[in-house]
Amino acid sequence: MAAVGALSRIARLGSRICKNRVTLGGNSQRRGIAACIDPSHGLTDEQKEFQKVAFDFAANEMAPRMAEWDQKEIFPVETMRKAAQLGFGGIYVQPDVGGSGLSRLDTSIIFEALSTGCVSTTAYISIHNMCAWMIDSYGNKEQREKFCPDLCSMEKFASYCLTEPGSGSDAASLLTSAQRKGDHYILNGSKAFISGGGDTDVYVVMCRTGGKGPKGISCLVVEKGTPGLSFGKKEKKVGWNSQPTRAVIFEDCAVPVANRLGEEGQGFNIAMKGLNGGRINIASCSLGAAHASVQLARDHLLVRKQFGETLSNNQFLQFKLAEMATKLVASRLLIREAAKALQEDRPDAVAICSMAKLFATDECFNICNQALQMHGGYGYLKDYAVQQFVRDIRVHQILEGTNEVMRMIISRNLLSES
Protein backbone atom coordinates (compact mmCIF):
# COMPACT_ATOMS: atom_id res chain seq x y z
CA MET A 1 0.00 0.00 0.00
CA ALA A 2 2.87 2.38 0.74
CA ALA A 3 4.24 1.92 -2.76
CA VAL A 4 0.82 2.59 -4.30
CA GLY A 5 0.57 5.80 -2.27
CA ALA A 6 4.00 6.86 -3.50
CA LEU A 7 2.99 6.20 -7.10
CA SER A 8 -0.10 8.38 -6.71
CA ARG A 9 1.95 11.15 -5.12
CA ILE A 10 4.54 11.03 -7.90
CA ALA A 11 1.85 11.22 -10.58
CA ARG A 12 0.04 14.08 -8.79
CA LEU A 13 3.14 16.17 -8.14
CA GLY A 14 4.50 15.39 -11.59
CA SER A 15 1.49 16.89 -13.31
CA ARG A 16 2.09 20.08 -11.34
CA ILE A 17 5.86 20.37 -11.82
CA CYS A 18 6.17 19.12 -15.41
CA LYS A 19 3.66 21.07 -17.48
CA ASN A 20 5.17 21.27 -20.96
CA ARG A 21 7.17 18.76 -22.96
CA VAL A 22 10.31 20.00 -24.71
CA THR A 23 12.72 18.51 -27.20
CA LEU A 24 14.98 15.68 -26.10
CA GLY A 25 18.59 16.74 -25.73
CA GLY A 26 17.70 20.36 -26.38
CA ASN A 27 18.60 20.38 -30.08
CA SER A 28 16.50 17.88 -32.02
CA GLN A 29 12.90 17.96 -33.17
CA ARG A 30 11.51 15.12 -31.16
CA ARG A 31 9.38 12.51 -32.88
CA GLY A 32 7.38 9.78 -31.24
CA ILE A 33 9.13 6.77 -29.75
CA ALA A 34 9.28 3.85 -32.16
CA ALA A 35 7.24 0.91 -30.87
CA CYS A 36 10.17 -1.51 -30.96
CA ILE A 37 12.20 0.53 -28.44
CA ASP A 38 9.31 1.84 -26.31
CA PRO A 39 10.53 1.67 -22.67
CA SER A 40 6.96 1.36 -21.36
CA HIS A 41 6.49 -2.15 -22.75
CA GLY A 42 5.71 -4.67 -20.02
CA LEU A 43 5.10 -2.08 -17.29
CA THR A 44 2.03 -1.76 -15.10
CA ASP A 45 -0.23 1.26 -15.45
CA GLU A 46 1.23 2.73 -12.26
CA GLN A 47 4.78 2.27 -13.52
CA LYS A 48 3.87 3.92 -16.81
CA GLU A 49 2.53 6.90 -14.84
CA PHE A 50 5.68 7.61 -12.88
CA GLN A 51 7.83 6.78 -15.91
CA LYS A 52 6.00 9.56 -17.75
CA VAL A 53 6.53 11.90 -14.80
CA ALA A 54 10.27 11.13 -14.88
CA PHE A 55 10.46 11.61 -18.67
CA ASP A 56 8.60 14.91 -18.39
CA PHE A 57 10.84 16.10 -15.57
CA ALA A 58 13.90 15.16 -17.61
CA ALA A 59 12.58 17.00 -20.66
CA ASN A 60 11.47 20.15 -18.85
CA GLU A 61 13.83 20.57 -15.92
CA MET A 62 17.03 18.82 -17.01
CA ALA A 63 17.52 18.63 -20.79
CA PRO A 64 17.32 22.42 -21.38
CA ARG A 65 20.10 22.94 -18.79
CA MET A 66 22.20 19.83 -19.43
CA ALA A 67 24.81 21.57 -21.59
CA GLU A 68 25.10 24.57 -19.26
CA TRP A 69 25.56 22.36 -16.20
CA ASP A 70 28.29 20.49 -18.07
CA GLN A 71 30.15 23.48 -19.41
CA LYS A 72 29.93 25.61 -16.25
CA GLU A 73 30.29 22.62 -13.88
CA ILE A 74 27.12 23.51 -11.98
CA PHE A 75 25.86 21.19 -9.23
CA PRO A 76 22.09 21.71 -9.77
CA VAL A 77 20.92 21.58 -6.18
CA GLU A 78 17.54 23.25 -6.70
CA THR A 79 16.66 21.04 -9.67
CA MET A 80 17.48 17.95 -7.64
CA ARG A 81 15.30 19.21 -4.80
CA LYS A 82 12.46 19.52 -7.31
CA ALA A 83 13.11 15.90 -8.23
CA ALA A 84 12.94 15.03 -4.53
CA GLN A 85 9.47 16.62 -4.37
CA LEU A 86 8.43 13.86 -6.78
CA GLY A 87 9.83 11.22 -4.46
CA PHE A 88 13.11 10.74 -6.35
CA GLY A 89 15.39 11.56 -3.39
CA GLY A 90 14.70 8.27 -1.61
CA ILE A 91 13.06 6.08 -4.22
CA TYR A 92 13.65 2.75 -2.48
CA VAL A 93 13.83 4.09 1.08
CA GLN A 94 10.98 3.11 3.39
CA PRO A 95 8.05 5.57 3.65
CA ASP A 96 8.18 5.94 7.46
CA VAL A 97 11.33 8.06 7.10
CA GLY A 98 10.26 9.97 4.00
CA GLY A 99 11.09 7.52 1.23
CA SER A 100 8.89 6.43 -1.67
CA GLY A 101 9.15 2.72 -0.82
CA LEU A 102 9.35 1.65 -4.46
CA SER A 103 10.98 -1.47 -5.89
CA ARG A 104 14.34 -1.88 -7.61
CA LEU A 105 12.55 -2.23 -10.93
CA ASP A 106 10.62 0.99 -10.32
CA THR A 107 13.92 2.67 -9.49
CA SER A 108 15.53 1.50 -12.73
CA ILE A 109 12.58 2.80 -14.74
CA ILE A 110 12.90 6.22 -13.10
CA PHE A 111 16.68 6.51 -13.54
CA GLU A 112 16.47 5.47 -17.19
CA ALA A 113 13.91 8.19 -17.84
CA LEU A 114 15.74 10.91 -15.89
CA SER A 115 19.00 10.15 -17.69
CA THR A 116 17.50 11.16 -21.02
CA GLY A 117 17.60 14.70 -19.61
CA CYS A 118 21.04 14.63 -17.95
CA VAL A 119 23.11 11.53 -17.23
CA SER A 120 25.55 13.23 -14.90
CA THR A 121 22.89 14.67 -12.60
CA THR A 122 20.86 11.44 -12.59
CA ALA A 123 23.98 9.42 -11.78
CA TYR A 124 24.58 11.59 -8.73
CA ILE A 125 20.93 11.18 -7.68
CA SER A 126 21.44 7.41 -7.97
CA ILE A 127 24.47 7.53 -5.66
CA HIS A 128 22.55 9.70 -3.19
CA ASN A 129 19.71 7.17 -3.25
CA MET A 130 22.15 4.33 -2.58
CA CYS A 131 23.53 6.12 0.48
CA ALA A 132 20.04 6.85 1.80
CA TRP A 133 19.09 3.19 1.31
CA MET A 134 22.20 2.02 3.20
CA ILE A 135 21.28 4.16 6.21
CA ASP A 136 17.64 3.08 5.97
CA SER A 137 18.54 -0.61 5.72
CA TYR A 138 21.40 -0.86 8.20
CA GLY A 139 20.81 2.05 10.54
CA ASN A 140 18.98 1.83 13.85
CA LYS A 141 15.80 3.77 14.59
CA GLU A 142 17.67 6.87 15.76
CA GLN A 143 20.00 6.90 12.73
CA ARG A 144 17.15 6.40 10.27
CA GLU A 145 15.12 9.21 11.84
CA LYS A 146 18.13 11.52 12.03
CA PHE A 147 19.43 11.17 8.48
CA CYS A 148 16.81 9.75 6.11
CA PRO A 149 14.12 12.47 6.08
CA ASP A 150 16.58 15.20 5.06
CA LEU A 151 18.19 12.91 2.48
CA CYS A 152 14.83 11.92 0.95
CA SER A 153 13.85 15.60 0.61
CA MET A 154 17.37 16.39 -0.59
CA GLU A 155 17.63 19.16 1.94
CA LYS A 156 20.89 17.34 2.58
CA PHE A 157 22.99 15.41 0.06
CA ALA A 158 25.04 12.26 0.53
CA SER A 159 28.29 10.80 -0.80
CA TYR A 160 29.54 7.21 -0.86
CA CYS A 161 33.15 6.82 0.30
CA LEU A 162 34.80 3.50 -0.52
CA THR A 163 37.55 4.08 -3.11
CA GLU A 164 40.99 5.20 -1.94
CA PRO A 165 44.12 6.35 -3.80
CA GLY A 166 45.64 2.89 -3.29
CA SER A 167 42.52 0.70 -3.35
CA GLY A 168 40.10 0.81 -6.25
CA SER A 169 39.00 -2.59 -7.51
CA ASP A 170 40.72 -4.21 -4.49
CA ALA A 171 38.35 -2.45 -2.11
CA ALA A 172 38.98 -4.86 0.78
CA SER A 173 42.55 -3.55 1.05
CA LEU A 174 41.43 -0.05 2.07
CA LEU A 175 43.63 1.71 4.63
CA THR A 176 41.49 4.50 6.13
CA SER A 177 41.59 3.68 9.83
CA ALA A 178 39.10 4.25 12.62
CA GLN A 179 40.47 3.73 16.11
CA ARG A 180 37.93 3.70 18.90
CA LYS A 181 38.52 6.05 21.80
CA GLY A 182 35.63 6.10 24.24
CA ASP A 183 32.43 7.00 22.48
CA HIS A 184 34.18 8.18 19.28
CA TYR A 185 36.17 6.73 16.40
CA ILE A 186 39.24 8.68 15.30
CA LEU A 187 39.46 8.52 11.49
CA ASN A 188 42.67 8.94 9.51
CA GLY A 189 43.10 8.43 5.79
CA SER A 190 41.60 9.61 2.52
CA LYS A 191 39.04 8.63 -0.09
CA ALA A 192 39.41 9.30 -3.81
CA PHE A 193 37.02 10.18 -6.65
CA ILE A 194 34.11 10.95 -4.33
CA SER A 195 31.00 12.18 -6.15
CA GLY A 196 29.65 15.27 -4.46
CA GLY A 197 32.74 15.53 -2.26
CA GLY A 198 32.94 18.93 -0.57
CA ASP A 199 29.43 19.97 -1.61
CA THR A 200 27.47 17.25 0.16
CA ASP A 201 26.45 16.97 3.79
CA VAL A 202 26.62 13.28 4.71
CA TYR A 203 29.49 10.87 3.95
CA VAL A 204 28.94 7.13 4.20
CA VAL A 205 32.51 5.97 4.87
CA MET A 206 34.06 2.52 4.79
CA CYS A 207 36.99 2.37 7.21
CA ARG A 208 39.18 -0.16 8.96
CA THR A 209 38.31 -0.81 12.61
CA GLY A 210 39.90 -4.27 12.74
CA GLY A 211 42.52 -6.41 11.01
CA LYS A 212 43.30 -6.88 7.32
CA GLY A 213 40.72 -7.98 4.80
CA PRO A 214 36.97 -7.40 4.47
CA LYS A 215 36.08 -8.50 8.02
CA GLY A 216 38.07 -5.61 9.48
CA ILE A 217 35.95 -2.95 7.73
CA SER A 218 33.14 -0.95 9.34
CA CYS A 219 30.78 1.74 8.06
CA LEU A 220 30.53 5.21 9.62
CA VAL A 221 28.34 8.18 8.73
CA VAL A 222 30.45 11.36 8.85
CA GLU A 223 28.71 14.73 8.81
CA LYS A 224 30.09 17.78 7.03
CA GLY A 225 31.62 20.22 9.47
CA THR A 226 33.12 17.50 11.66
CA PRO A 227 36.57 18.70 12.82
CA GLY A 228 39.31 16.86 10.90
CA LEU A 229 37.21 16.41 7.74
CA SER A 230 38.53 18.24 4.68
CA PHE A 231 38.49 17.97 0.90
CA GLY A 232 40.94 17.98 -1.99
CA LYS A 233 40.76 20.09 -5.13
CA LYS A 234 37.81 19.75 -7.46
CA GLU A 235 38.79 17.27 -10.18
CA LYS A 236 38.60 18.18 -13.87
CA LYS A 237 36.77 15.36 -15.62
CA VAL A 238 35.87 14.26 -19.14
CA GLY A 239 32.20 13.96 -18.17
CA TRP A 240 29.97 13.94 -15.09
CA ASN A 241 30.60 17.67 -14.80
CA SER A 242 27.31 18.56 -13.11
CA GLN A 243 28.56 16.82 -9.98
CA PRO A 244 31.78 17.80 -8.19
CA THR A 245 34.41 15.14 -7.52
CA ARG A 246 37.01 15.55 -4.79
CA ALA A 247 39.18 13.58 -2.41
CA VAL A 248 37.71 13.31 1.09
CA ILE A 249 40.39 13.57 3.77
CA PHE A 250 40.27 12.53 7.43
CA GLU A 251 42.89 13.85 9.87
CA ASP A 252 42.17 12.82 13.46
CA CYS A 253 38.49 13.18 12.58
CA ALA A 254 36.37 12.27 15.62
CA VAL A 255 33.10 10.54 14.68
CA PRO A 256 30.60 9.36 17.31
CA VAL A 257 30.26 5.61 17.73
CA ALA A 258 26.53 6.34 17.46
CA ASN A 259 27.14 7.06 13.75
CA ARG A 260 28.28 3.51 12.98
CA LEU A 261 25.93 1.57 10.70
CA GLY A 262 25.53 -2.02 11.83
CA GLU A 263 28.20 -3.81 13.83
CA GLU A 264 31.98 -3.52 13.65
CA GLY A 265 33.24 -5.63 10.79
CA GLN A 266 29.97 -5.40 8.85
CA GLY A 267 31.05 -2.48 6.68
CA PHE A 268 32.34 -4.40 3.67
CA ASN A 269 29.12 -6.38 3.44
CA ILE A 270 27.11 -3.16 3.64
CA ALA A 271 29.26 -1.63 0.91
CA MET A 272 28.80 -4.60 -1.41
CA LYS A 273 25.05 -4.76 -0.79
CA GLY A 274 24.86 -1.10 -1.72
CA LEU A 275 26.88 -1.66 -4.88
CA ASN A 276 24.64 -4.47 -6.13
CA GLY A 277 21.84 -1.93 -6.41
CA GLY A 278 24.26 0.77 -7.51
CA ARG A 279 25.24 -1.36 -10.50
CA ILE A 280 21.63 -1.60 -11.64
CA ASN A 281 21.21 2.14 -11.10
CA ILE A 282 24.26 3.14 -13.10
CA ALA A 283 23.38 0.67 -15.87
CA SER A 284 19.94 2.30 -15.98
CA CYS A 285 21.60 5.69 -16.40
CA SER A 286 23.53 4.29 -19.37
CA LEU A 287 20.27 2.96 -20.73
CA GLY A 288 18.67 6.41 -20.66
CA ALA A 289 21.60 7.90 -22.54
CA ALA A 290 21.44 5.14 -25.15
CA HIS A 291 17.69 5.51 -25.55
CA ALA A 292 18.08 9.26 -26.12
CA SER A 293 20.99 8.70 -28.52
CA VAL A 294 19.07 6.20 -30.67
CA GLN A 295 16.28 8.74 -31.03
CA LEU A 296 18.71 11.55 -31.81
CA ALA A 297 20.46 9.38 -34.42
CA ARG A 298 17.18 8.36 -36.00
CA ASP A 299 15.99 11.96 -36.19
CA HIS A 300 19.30 13.05 -37.74
CA LEU A 301 19.21 10.30 -40.38
CA LEU A 302 15.72 11.37 -41.39
CA VAL A 303 16.70 14.99 -42.12
CA ARG A 304 20.40 14.97 -43.06
CA LYS A 305 21.01 14.73 -46.80
CA GLN A 306 24.13 13.52 -48.57
CA PHE A 307 24.54 12.39 -52.19
CA GLY A 308 21.08 13.71 -53.00
CA GLU A 309 19.06 11.76 -50.44
CA THR A 310 18.55 11.50 -46.69
CA LEU A 311 20.92 9.30 -44.72
CA SER A 312 17.92 7.19 -43.70
CA ASN A 313 18.02 5.66 -47.20
CA ASN A 314 21.56 4.35 -46.71
CA GLN A 315 21.32 0.63 -46.00
CA PHE A 316 24.56 0.53 -44.00
CA LEU A 317 23.21 3.17 -41.62
CA GLN A 318 19.82 1.45 -41.50
CA PHE A 319 21.55 -1.75 -40.35
CA LYS A 320 23.64 0.13 -37.80
CA LEU A 321 20.51 1.77 -36.38
CA ALA A 322 18.84 -1.64 -36.19
CA GLU A 323 21.80 -3.04 -34.26
CA MET A 324 21.72 -0.07 -31.88
CA ALA A 325 18.02 -0.57 -31.21
CA THR A 326 18.48 -4.30 -30.64
CA LYS A 327 21.29 -3.76 -28.13
CA LEU A 328 19.24 -1.06 -26.40
CA VAL A 329 16.28 -3.36 -25.85
CA ALA A 330 18.51 -6.30 -24.86
CA SER A 331 20.21 -4.07 -22.26
CA ARG A 332 16.87 -2.92 -20.90
CA LEU A 333 15.55 -6.47 -20.53
CA LEU A 334 18.70 -7.63 -18.72
CA ILE A 335 18.70 -4.64 -16.37
CA ARG A 336 15.06 -5.16 -15.46
CA GLU A 337 15.64 -8.87 -14.86
CA ALA A 338 18.56 -7.98 -12.56
CA ALA A 339 16.37 -5.49 -10.70
CA LYS A 340 13.76 -8.17 -10.09
CA ALA A 341 16.44 -10.65 -8.97
CA LEU A 342 17.81 -8.16 -6.43
CA GLN A 343 14.34 -7.26 -5.16
CA GLU A 344 13.53 -10.94 -4.65
CA ASP A 345 16.96 -11.64 -3.10
CA ARG A 346 17.48 -14.51 -5.52
CA PRO A 347 20.66 -16.61 -5.33
CA ASP A 348 21.71 -15.39 -8.76
CA ALA A 349 21.21 -11.70 -7.91
CA VAL A 350 24.88 -10.72 -7.53
CA ALA A 351 25.89 -12.40 -10.80
CA ILE A 352 22.87 -11.06 -12.71
CA CYS A 353 23.49 -7.52 -11.43
CA SER A 354 27.09 -7.83 -12.59
CA MET A 355 25.96 -9.12 -15.99
CA ALA A 356 23.55 -6.22 -16.36
CA LYS A 357 26.19 -3.67 -15.44
CA LEU A 358 28.80 -5.24 -17.73
CA PHE A 359 26.56 -5.70 -20.76
CA ALA A 360 24.53 -2.52 -20.52
CA THR A 361 27.34 -0.07 -19.80
CA ASP A 362 29.49 -1.53 -22.59
CA GLU A 363 26.72 -1.74 -25.17
CA CYS A 364 25.09 1.57 -24.28
CA PHE A 365 28.42 3.34 -24.65
CA ASN A 366 28.80 1.73 -28.07
CA ILE A 367 25.29 2.89 -28.99
CA CYS A 368 26.03 6.49 -27.99
CA ASN A 369 29.37 6.43 -29.75
CA GLN A 370 27.77 5.10 -32.94
CA ALA A 371 25.09 7.79 -32.70
CA LEU A 372 27.84 10.41 -32.54
CA GLN A 373 29.46 8.85 -35.62
CA MET A 374 26.15 9.04 -37.50
CA HIS A 375 26.04 12.77 -36.79
CA GLY A 376 29.42 13.20 -38.50
CA GLY A 377 31.25 16.39 -37.61
CA TYR A 378 28.11 17.79 -35.99
CA GLY A 379 28.24 15.05 -33.39
CA TYR A 380 31.58 16.40 -32.18
CA LEU A 381 30.14 19.84 -31.48
CA LYS A 382 28.96 20.74 -28.00
CA ASP A 383 25.81 22.20 -29.54
CA TYR A 384 24.69 18.60 -30.03
CA ALA A 385 23.66 16.53 -27.02
CA VAL A 386 24.99 13.23 -28.34
CA GLN A 387 28.63 14.10 -27.53
CA GLN A 388 27.71 14.76 -23.90
CA PHE A 389 25.95 11.43 -23.61
CA VAL A 390 29.15 9.78 -24.87
CA ARG A 391 31.34 11.66 -22.37
CA ASP A 392 29.01 11.18 -19.43
CA ILE A 393 28.52 7.42 -19.72
CA ARG A 394 32.11 6.45 -20.48
CA VAL A 395 32.88 6.36 -16.75
CA HIS A 396 30.05 3.89 -16.13
CA GLN A 397 32.35 1.14 -17.41
CA ILE A 398 34.75 2.02 -14.57
CA LEU A 399 32.78 2.91 -11.45
CA GLU A 400 30.56 0.78 -9.19
CA GLY A 401 33.08 -1.97 -9.91
CA THR A 402 34.99 -1.94 -13.20
CA ASN A 403 33.66 -4.10 -15.98
CA GLU A 404 36.73 -6.29 -15.58
CA VAL A 405 35.66 -6.94 -11.98
CA MET A 406 32.15 -7.71 -13.24
CA ARG A 407 33.68 -10.44 -15.42
CA MET A 408 35.50 -11.81 -12.36
CA ILE A 409 32.27 -11.96 -10.32
CA ILE A 410 30.35 -13.67 -13.12
CA SER A 411 33.07 -16.22 -13.87
CA ARG A 412 33.49 -17.09 -10.17
CA ASN A 413 29.77 -17.69 -9.92
CA LEU A 414 29.84 -19.95 -12.95
CA LEU A 415 32.85 -21.95 -11.83
CA SER A 416 31.74 -22.30 -8.21
CA GLU A 417 28.55 -23.99 -9.37
CA SER A 418 30.16 -26.33 -11.90
mmCIF file of C-alpha atoms in Angstrom, residues 293-295 297-298 301 316-326 370 374:
data_model
loop_
_atom_site.group_PDB
_atom_site.id
_atom_site.type_symbol
_atom_site.label_atom_id
_atom_site.label_comp_id
_atom_site.label_asym_id
_atom_site.label_seq_id
_atom_site.Cartn_x
_atom_site.Cartn_y
_atom_site.Cartn_z
ATOM 1 C CA SER A 293 20.987 8.698 -28.522
ATOM 2 C CA VAL A 294 19.068 6.196 -30.668
ATOM 3 C CA GLN A 295 16.281 8.745 -31.026
ATOM 4 C CA ALA A 297 20.464 9.382 -34.416
ATOM 5 C CA ARG A 298 17.180 8.362 -36.004
ATOM 6 C CA LEU A 301 19.214 10.303 -40.379
ATOM 7 C CA PHE A 316 24.558 0.529 -43.999
ATOM 8 C CA LEU A 317 23.205 3.171 -41.615
ATOM 9 C CA GLN A 318 19.822 1.448 -41.498
ATOM 10 C CA PHE A 319 21.546 -1.747 -40.350
ATOM 11 C CA LYS A 320 23.644 0.133 -37.798
ATOM 12 C CA LEU A 321 20.513 1.771 -36.379
ATOM 13 C CA ALA A 322 18.838 -1.644 -36.186
ATOM 14 C CA GLU A 323 21.805 -3.040 -34.256
ATOM 15 C CA MET A 324 21.716 -0.070 -31.881
ATOM 16 C CA ALA A 325 18.015 -0.572 -31.212
ATOM 17 C CA THR A 326 18.485 -4.298 -30.639
ATOM 18 C CA GLN A 370 27.768 5.097 -32.943
ATOM 19 C CA MET A 374 26.150 9.043 -37.497
#
